[in-house]
């Protein structure tokens, strides 16, 4: 199915809204036009992604998940950002390359995939050489991922839940686990091996899992599933950086706290006991709002206001 038909009866994500995004908003909250909130070098990804120079992160507005605890709620739910053209997005990719980015990091891109593909074609024709990172919630359709084959070099999905009660409560996605399983299978089909250039990943799959307060048991189930299914064909990134956003305690009091250090240590120990070798872990106090980028429009407009 063409990108044009997706826009006029959108089925880009598993929500299957079928809305005409020329005139209506889907679950993601976005219409036809690309909207981004920031495009800049980003140092807070996994070391093989950010490296010493930074990842060229493009933060897209809107989201197909809209988790209640989202640290990027300013753009995912409140939809901050500016509309740009495909041509401007292609320019942004090239500008990030000129700044020395290790890669182009597409953050929450699912609902703009057809436009992103056009921008990548255009920027590659003008000299873009960087690996492309698809940084996603993991809640993807196989059809949309197949559109990206040959465009994406590194898949960086979340794998948020195994328990459908949790995924429904916090992300309105009771089917998250089976959908994410199929999506990950497609990602690994496209990129079955990890390729590095020194410390820099240039091809591969890194699966992130964020430990939520009170959810250690489900996190262990996620880690067990990922390792027993895929072993060391993927890298795991176990994250302790959950930060309670303002007002979360009013409806979800159990999420109005940071993750206990001992809970995270138990998750890491569990992964090691399973035999996990390819993993990133976080040390120290990462659950700080200072790790949340300022969605201030940096890098969106043309330099000099052209």
CSV table of C-alpha atoms in Angstrom, one decimal, residues 39-275:
chain,number,residue,atom,x,y,z
A,39,UNK,CA,16.5,18.4,15.9
A,40,UNK,CA,19.8,18.4,17.6
A,41,UNK,CA,22.8,16.3,18.8
A,42,UNK,CA,21.7,14.1,21.7
A,43,UNK,CA,24.1,12.6,24.2
A,44,UNK,CA,21.7,10.5,26.3
A,45,UNK,CA,21.2,7.4,24.2
A,46,UNK,CA,23.1,4.1,24.6
A,47,UNK,CA,26.9,4.7,24.2
A,48,UNK,CA,27.1,3.0,20.8
A,49,UNK,CA,24.3,5.3,19.6
A,50,UNK,CA,25.3,8.7,21.1
A,51,UNK,CA,29.1,8.0,21.2
A,52,UNK,CA,31.4,11.0,21.6
A,53,UNK,CA,29.7,13.4,19.1
A,54,UNK,CA,26.0,12.7,19.8
A,55,UNK,CA,23.1,11.2,18.0
A,56,UNK,CA,21.3,13.4,15.4
A,57,UNK,CA,17.9,13.1,17.2
A,58,UNK,CA,14.8,14.3,15.4
A,59,UNK,CA,11.9,14.4,17.9
A,60,UNK,CA,8.5,14.0,16.1
A,61,UNK,CA,5.4,15.4,17.7
A,62,UNK,CA,2.4,13.2,18.5
A,63,UNK,CA,2.5,9.5,19.4
A,64,UNK,CA,0.8,6.3,18.7
A,65,UNK,CA,1.1,5.1,22.3
A,66,UNK,CA,0.7,8.2,24.6
A,67,UNK,CA,1.7,6.3,27.8
A,68,UNK,CA,0.4,8.0,30.9
A,69,UNK,CA,3.9,8.3,32.3
A,70,UNK,CA,5.6,9.7,29.2
A,71,UNK,CA,8.5,11.9,29.9
A,72,UNK,CA,8.1,13.6,26.5
A,73,UNK,CA,4.5,14.4,27.1
A,74,UNK,CA,5.0,18.0,25.9
A,75,UNK,CA,5.2,16.6,22.4
A,76,UNK,CA,3.5,13.2,22.6
A,77,UNK,CA,0.3,14.4,24.2
A,78,UNK,CA,0.4,18.2,24.2
A,79,UNK,CA,1.6,18.1,20.6
A,80,UNK,CA,4.2,21.0,20.9
A,81,UNK,CA,6.3,21.5,17.8
A,82,UNK,CA,6.3,23.1,14.3
A,83,UNK,CA,5.1,21.8,11.0
A,84,UNK,CA,7.7,21.4,8.3
A,85,UNK,CA,7.9,20.1,4.8
A,86,UNK,CA,9.5,16.9,3.5
A,87,UNK,CA,12.2,19.1,1.9
A,88,UNK,CA,13.0,20.8,5.2
A,89,UNK,CA,13.2,17.4,7.0
A,90,UNK,CA,15.7,16.3,4.3
A,91,UNK,CA,17.7,19.5,5.0
A,92,UNK,CA,17.7,18.7,8.7
A,93,UNK,CA,19.2,15.3,8.2
A,94,UNK,CA,22.0,16.9,6.2
A,95,UNK,CA,22.5,19.6,8.8
A,96,UNK,CA,22.9,17.0,11.6
A,97,UNK,CA,25.4,15.1,9.5
A,98,UNK,CA,27.4,18.3,9.0
A,99,UNK,CA,27.4,18.8,12.8
A,100,UNK,CA,29.1,15.5,13.2
A,101,UNK,CA,26.2,13.3,14.4
A,102,UNK,CA,26.9,9.6,14.6
A,103,UNK,CA,23.6,8.8,13.0
A,104,UNK,CA,20.1,10.1,12.3
A,105,UNK,CA,17.8,9.2,15.2
A,106,UNK,CA,14.1,9.2,14.3
A,107,UNK,CA,12.3,9.5,17.7
A,108,UNK,CA,8.6,8.4,17.7
A,109,UNK,CA,8.4,8.4,13.9
A,110,UNK,CA,5.7,5.8,13.2
A,111,UNK,CA,2.9,8.2,12.2
A,112,UNK,CA,5.1,10.0,9.6
A,113,UNK,CA,6.8,7.0,8.0
A,114,UNK,CA,5.7,7.8,4.4
A,115,UNK,CA,7.0,11.4,4.6
A,116,UNK,CA,10.2,10.2,6.3
A,117,UNK,CA,11.0,7.8,3.5
A,118,UNK,CA,10.6,10.6,1.0
A,119,UNK,CA,12.9,12.8,3.0
A,120,UNK,CA,15.5,10.1,3.3
A,121,UNK,CA,15.4,9.5,-0.5
A,122,UNK,CA,15.9,13.2,-1.0
A,123,UNK,CA,18.7,13.7,1.6
A,124,UNK,CA,20.6,10.6,0.3
A,125,UNK,CA,20.5,12.0,-3.2
A,126,UNK,CA,22.3,15.0,-1.7
A,127,UNK,CA,24.9,13.1,0.3
A,128,UNK,CA,23.4,11.7,3.4
A,129,UNK,CA,25.6,8.8,4.5
A,130,UNK,CA,24.8,8.3,8.2
A,131,UNK,CA,23.1,5.2,9.7
A,132,UNK,CA,19.4,5.6,10.3
A,133,UNK,CA,18.0,4.8,13.8
A,134,UNK,CA,14.3,4.0,14.2
A,135,UNK,CA,13.5,4.9,17.8
A,136,UNK,CA,10.1,3.5,18.6
A,137,UNK,CA,7.7,2.4,21.3
A,138,UNK,CA,7.7,-1.1,19.8
A,139,UNK,CA,4.0,-0.9,19.0
A,140,UNK,CA,4.3,-1.2,15.2
A,141,UNK,CA,2.6,-3.0,12.4
A,142,UNK,CA,4.7,-5.4,10.3
A,143,UNK,CA,3.4,-3.7,7.1
A,144,UNK,CA,4.8,-0.3,8.2
A,145,UNK,CA,8.1,-1.8,9.2
A,146,UNK,CA,8.3,-3.5,5.7
A,147,UNK,CA,8.1,0.0,4.2
A,148,UNK,CA,11.3,0.8,6.0
A,149,UNK,CA,13.4,-2.1,4.8
A,150,UNK,CA,16.6,-0.7,3.3
A,151,UNK,CA,16.1,2.6,5.0
A,152,UNK,CA,16.7,1.7,8.7
A,153,UNK,CA,20.1,0.5,9.9
A,154,UNK,CA,19.4,0.3,13.6
A,155,UNK,CA,16.1,-0.5,15.2
A,156,UNK,CA,15.8,0.9,18.8
A,157,UNK,CA,12.4,-0.3,20.0
A,158,UNK,CA,11.0,-0.3,23.5
A,159,UNK,CA,9.5,-3.5,24.8
A,160,UNK,CA,7.3,-2.1,27.6
A,161,UNK,CA,5.0,-4.9,28.9
A,162,UNK,CA,4.1,-8.5,28.9
A,163,UNK,CA,1.0,-8.2,31.1
A,164,UNK,CA,-2.0,-7.0,29.1
A,165,UNK,CA,-3.5,-5.5,32.2
A,166,UNK,CA,-0.6,-3.1,32.6
A,167,UNK,CA,-0.4,-2.3,28.9
A,168,UNK,CA,-4.1,-1.4,28.8
A,169,UNK,CA,-4.0,0.6,32.1
A,170,UNK,CA,-0.9,2.7,31.2
A,171,UNK,CA,-0.9,2.8,27.3
A,172,UNK,CA,-4.5,1.9,26.2
A,173,UNK,CA,-3.0,-1.1,24.3
A,174,UNK,CA,-4.2,-4.4,25.7
A,175,UNK,CA,-2.6,-6.1,22.6
A,176,UNK,CA,0.8,-4.5,23.2
A,177,UNK,CA,2.7,-7.8,23.8
A,178,UNK,CA,1.6,-9.8,20.8
A,179,UNK,CA,2.0,-6.8,18.5
A,180,UNK,CA,5.4,-5.9,19.9
A,181,UNK,CA,6.5,-9.6,19.4
A,182,UNK,CA,5.6,-9.6,15.7
A,183,UNK,CA,7.2,-6.2,15.2
A,184,UNK,CA,10.5,-7.2,16.8
A,185,UNK,CA,10.5,-10.4,14.7
A,186,UNK,CA,10.2,-8.2,11.6
A,187,UNK,CA,13.0,-5.9,12.8
A,188,UNK,CA,15.3,-8.8,13.3
A,189,UNK,CA,14.4,-10.3,10.0
A,190,UNK,CA,15.6,-7.1,8.3
A,191,UNK,CA,18.7,-6.7,10.5
A,192,UNK,CA,19.7,-10.1,11.8
A,193,UNK,CA,23.3,-9.2,12.8
A,194,UNK,CA,25.0,-6.5,14.9
A,195,UNK,CA,27.7,-4.6,13.0
A,196,UNK,CA,30.1,-2.2,14.8
A,197,UNK,CA,32.7,0.2,13.6
A,198,UNK,CA,34.8,0.4,16.7
A,199,UNK,CA,32.5,1.5,19.5
A,200,UNK,CA,29.9,2.8,17.0
A,201,UNK,CA,26.9,0.6,16.1
A,202,UNK,CA,26.2,0.9,12.4
A,203,UNK,CA,23.6,-1.9,12.1
A,204,UNK,CA,21.7,-3.8,14.7
A,205,UNK,CA,18.7,-4.1,17.1
A,206,UNK,CA,18.7,-2.7,20.6
A,207,UNK,CA,15.6,-3.4,22.7
A,208,UNK,CA,14.9,-1.1,25.6
A,209,UNK,CA,12.9,-1.9,28.7
A,210,UNK,CA,12.0,0.7,31.3
A,211,UNK,CA,11.4,-0.6,34.8
A,212,UNK,CA,8.3,1.0,36.2
A,213,UNK,CA,7.6,1.4,40.0
A,214,UNK,CA,6.0,-1.8,41.3
A,215,UNK,CA,6.4,-3.7,38.0
A,216,UNK,CA,9.5,-5.8,38.7
A,217,UNK,CA,7.6,-9.1,38.1
A,218,UNK,CA,6.4,-8.0,34.6
A,219,UNK,CA,9.9,-6.7,33.8
A,220,UNK,CA,11.4,-10.0,34.6
A,221,UNK,CA,8.9,-11.7,32.3
A,222,UNK,CA,9.8,-9.3,29.5
A,223,UNK,CA,13.5,-9.9,29.9
A,224,UNK,CA,13.0,-13.7,30.1
A,225,UNK,CA,10.9,-13.6,26.9
A,226,UNK,CA,13.4,-11.5,25.0
A,227,UNK,CA,16.4,-13.6,26.0
A,228,UNK,CA,14.8,-17.0,25.6
A,229,UNK,CA,13.5,-16.0,22.2
A,230,UNK,CA,16.3,-14.0,20.7
A,231,UNK,CA,19.4,-14.6,22.9
A,232,UNK,CA,22.4,-12.5,22.0
A,233,UNK,CA,21.0,-11.7,18.5
A,234,UNK,CA,19.8,-8.5,20.1
A,235,UNK,CA,21.2,-6.1,22.7
A,236,UNK,CA,19.1,-5.3,25.8
A,237,UNK,CA,19.0,-1.9,27.3
A,238,UNK,CA,17.6,-2.1,30.9
A,239,UNK,CA,16.6,1.4,32.1
A,240,UNK,CA,16.0,2.7,35.6
A,241,UNK,CA,15.4,6.4,34.5
A,242,UNK,CA,11.7,6.5,35.2
A,243,UNK,CA,10.7,10.0,36.3
A,244,UNK,CA,7.3,10.8,37.6
A,245,UNK,CA,5.8,13.6,35.6
A,246,UNK,CA,3.7,16.4,37.3
A,247,UNK,CA,0.2,15.3,38.2
A,248,UNK,CA,0.8,11.6,37.6
A,249,UNK,CA,-0.1,10.8,41.2
A,250,UNK,CA,-3.6,12.2,40.9
A,251,UNK,CA,-4.8,9.2,38.8
A,252,UNK,CA,-1.9,6.8,39.2
A,253,UNK,CA,-0.5,7.1,42.7
A,254,UNK,CA,1.5,4.0,42.3
A,255,UNK,CA,3.6,5.7,39.6
A,256,UNK,CA,4.3,8.9,41.7
A,257,UNK,CA,7.7,7.7,42.8
A,258,UNK,CA,11.0,6.7,41.3
A,259,UNK,CA,12.1,3.1,40.9
A,260,UNK,CA,13.9,1.8,44.0
A,261,UNK,CA,17.6,1.0,43.4
A,262,UNK,CA,17.2,-2.5,44.8
A,263,UNK,CA,14.4,-3.3,42.4
A,264,UNK,CA,16.6,-2.3,39.5
A,265,UNK,CA,19.5,-4.3,40.9
A,266,UNK,CA,17.2,-7.3,41.1
A,267,UNK,CA,16.2,-6.9,37.4
A,268,UNK,CA,19.9,-6.7,36.4
A,269,UNK,CA,20.8,-9.7,38.5
A,270,UNK,CA,17.9,-11.7,37.0
A,271,UNK,CA,19.2,-10.9,33.4
A,272,UNK,CA,22.7,-12.0,34.3
A,273,UNK,CA,21.4,-15.2,35.9
A,274,UNK,CA,19.5,-16.0,32.6
A,275,UNK,CA,22.8,-15.6,30.8
